[in-house]
Coordinates of C-alpha atoms in Angstrom, one line a residue:
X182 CA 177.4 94.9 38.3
X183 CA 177.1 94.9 34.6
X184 CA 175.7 97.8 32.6
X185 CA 172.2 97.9 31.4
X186 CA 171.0 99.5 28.0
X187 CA 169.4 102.6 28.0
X188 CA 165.8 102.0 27.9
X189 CA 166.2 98.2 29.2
X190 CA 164.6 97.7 32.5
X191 CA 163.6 94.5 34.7
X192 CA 160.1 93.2 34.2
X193 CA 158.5 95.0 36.9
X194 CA 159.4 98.2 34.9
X195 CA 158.4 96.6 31.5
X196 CA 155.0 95.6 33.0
X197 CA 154.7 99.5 34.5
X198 CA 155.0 100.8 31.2
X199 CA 153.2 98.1 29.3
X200 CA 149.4 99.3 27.5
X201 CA 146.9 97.8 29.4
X202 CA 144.7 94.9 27.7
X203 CA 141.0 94.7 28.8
X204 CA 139.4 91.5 30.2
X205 CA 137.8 89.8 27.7
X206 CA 136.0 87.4 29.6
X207 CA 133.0 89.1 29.8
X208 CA 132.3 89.2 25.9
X209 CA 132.7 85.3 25.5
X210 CA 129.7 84.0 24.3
X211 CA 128.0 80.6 25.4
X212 CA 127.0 78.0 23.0
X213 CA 123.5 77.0 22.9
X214 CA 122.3 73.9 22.8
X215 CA 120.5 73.1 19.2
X216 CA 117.4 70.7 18.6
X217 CA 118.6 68.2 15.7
X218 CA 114.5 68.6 14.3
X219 CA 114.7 72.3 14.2
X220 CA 117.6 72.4 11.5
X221 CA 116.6 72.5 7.7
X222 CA 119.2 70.5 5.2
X223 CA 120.7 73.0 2.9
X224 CA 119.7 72.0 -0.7
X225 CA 122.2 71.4 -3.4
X226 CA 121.4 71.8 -7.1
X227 CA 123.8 69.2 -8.2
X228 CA 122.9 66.7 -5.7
X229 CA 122.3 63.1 -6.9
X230 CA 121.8 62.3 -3.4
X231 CA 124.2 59.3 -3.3
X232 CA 126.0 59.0 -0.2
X233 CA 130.1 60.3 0.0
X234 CA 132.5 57.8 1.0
X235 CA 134.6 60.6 3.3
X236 CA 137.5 57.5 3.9
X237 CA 138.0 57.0 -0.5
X238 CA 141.0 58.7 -1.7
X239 CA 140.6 62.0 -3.3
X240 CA 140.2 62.2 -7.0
X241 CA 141.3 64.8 -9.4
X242 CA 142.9 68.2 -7.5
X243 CA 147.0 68.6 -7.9
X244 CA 148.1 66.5 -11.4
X245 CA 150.8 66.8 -13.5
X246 CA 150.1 68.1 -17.2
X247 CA 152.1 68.6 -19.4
X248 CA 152.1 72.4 -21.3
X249 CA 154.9 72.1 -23.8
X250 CA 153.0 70.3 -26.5
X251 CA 154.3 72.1 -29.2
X252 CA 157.7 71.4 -28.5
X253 CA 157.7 67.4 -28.4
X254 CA 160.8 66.0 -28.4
X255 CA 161.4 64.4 -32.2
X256 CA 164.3 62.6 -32.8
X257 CA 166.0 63.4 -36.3
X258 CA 169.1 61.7 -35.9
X259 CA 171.4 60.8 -38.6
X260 CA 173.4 58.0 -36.6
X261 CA 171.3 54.5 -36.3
X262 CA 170.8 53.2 -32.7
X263 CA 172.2 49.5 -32.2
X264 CA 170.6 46.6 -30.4
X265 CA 174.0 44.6 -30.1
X266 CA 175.4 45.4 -26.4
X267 CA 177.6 47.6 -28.0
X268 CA 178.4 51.6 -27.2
X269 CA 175.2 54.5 -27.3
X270 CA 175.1 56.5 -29.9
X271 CA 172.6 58.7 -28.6
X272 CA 171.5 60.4 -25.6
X273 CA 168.4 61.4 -24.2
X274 CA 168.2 64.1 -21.0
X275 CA 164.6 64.0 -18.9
X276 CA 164.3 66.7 -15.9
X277 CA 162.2 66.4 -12.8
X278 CA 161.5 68.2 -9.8
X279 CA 161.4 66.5 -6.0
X280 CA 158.3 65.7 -5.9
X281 CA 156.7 61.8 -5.4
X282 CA 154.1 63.0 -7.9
X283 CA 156.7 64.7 -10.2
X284 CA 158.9 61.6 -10.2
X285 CA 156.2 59.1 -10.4
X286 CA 155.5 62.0 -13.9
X287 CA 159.3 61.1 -14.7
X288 CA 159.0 57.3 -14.5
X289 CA 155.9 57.4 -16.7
X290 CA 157.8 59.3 -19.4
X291 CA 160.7 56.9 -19.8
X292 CA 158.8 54.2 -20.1
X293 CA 156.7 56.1 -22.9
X294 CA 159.5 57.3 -24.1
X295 CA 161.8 54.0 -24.2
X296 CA 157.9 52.1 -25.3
X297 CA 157.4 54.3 -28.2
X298 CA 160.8 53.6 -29.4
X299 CA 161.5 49.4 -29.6
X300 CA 164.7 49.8 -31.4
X301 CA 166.1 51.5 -28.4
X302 CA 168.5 49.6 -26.0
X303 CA 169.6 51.4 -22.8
X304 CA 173.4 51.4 -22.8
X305 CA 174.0 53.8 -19.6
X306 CA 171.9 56.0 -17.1
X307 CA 173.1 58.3 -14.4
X308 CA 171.4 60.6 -12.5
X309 CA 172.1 64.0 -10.5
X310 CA 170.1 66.1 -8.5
X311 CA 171.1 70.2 -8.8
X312 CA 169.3 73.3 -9.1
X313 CA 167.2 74.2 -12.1
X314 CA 167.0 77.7 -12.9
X315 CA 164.2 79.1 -15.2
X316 CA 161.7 81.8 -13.7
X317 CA 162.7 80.6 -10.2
X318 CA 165.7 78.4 -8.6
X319 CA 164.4 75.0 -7.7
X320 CA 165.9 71.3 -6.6
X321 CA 165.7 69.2 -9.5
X322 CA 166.6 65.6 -10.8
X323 CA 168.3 65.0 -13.9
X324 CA 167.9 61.9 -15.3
X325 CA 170.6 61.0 -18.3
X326 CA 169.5 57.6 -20.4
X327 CA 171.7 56.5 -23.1
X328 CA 170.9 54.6 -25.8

């Protein structure tokens, strides 16, 4: 017969020991029935009293902005970019977390970015997904464009 640990017991001696819980079922309470008539509206100060469509898609809440506008990326390069086919000359590295809404962020920017600059003509792109470490460790994707 194998050993038992001291203070181990079978449930019979667990529930022996065990603090005792008090019925409850006499403090449930019983719902009562309510007359539609009898309830008052509550008033709303900004109300414009146009009906909400509860199935439209919610507007506003979580977004992307973007905080660093100070440091906007300016490109002083000495080297001209080429439009013939040939070799990048420069490089351009955009960062993303894993997020639909932070990627759909990171499409919008390279199109901006690529938009904004005509003469531009992508040579190479890889991407790579690793850990970004700032204030905290997170998944990110790294998204590499050359031009």
């Amino acid at each position: 017969m194998a050993e038992q640990k001291p203070g181990a017991g079978n449930d019979d001696e667990l529930l022996a020991n065990a603090i005792p819980i008090d019925d409850l079922s006499d403090d449930v309470l019983e719902a009562e029935e309510v007359d539609e008539q009898d309830v008052d509206a509550i008033e709303m100060e900004d109300d414009d009293g146009e009906e909400i469509d509860l199935s439209a898609p919610v507007t506003g809440g979580k977004e992307i902005r973007k905080f660093d506008h100070h440091r906007e990326h300016t490109e002083n390069w000495k080297r001209p970019t080429n439009k013939d086919g040939t070799g990048a000359t420069h490089v351009r590295t955009f960062v993303s977390k894993l997020r639909l809404d932070a990627i759909e962020h990171l499409e919008e920017q390279v199109n901006e970015w690529l938009d904004n600059h005509p003469d531009y003509e992508v040579k190479h792109v890889t991407s790579s997904v690793g850990v970004l470490t700032g204030k905290l460790q997170e998944e990110a994707m790294f998204l590499t464009v050359w031009v």
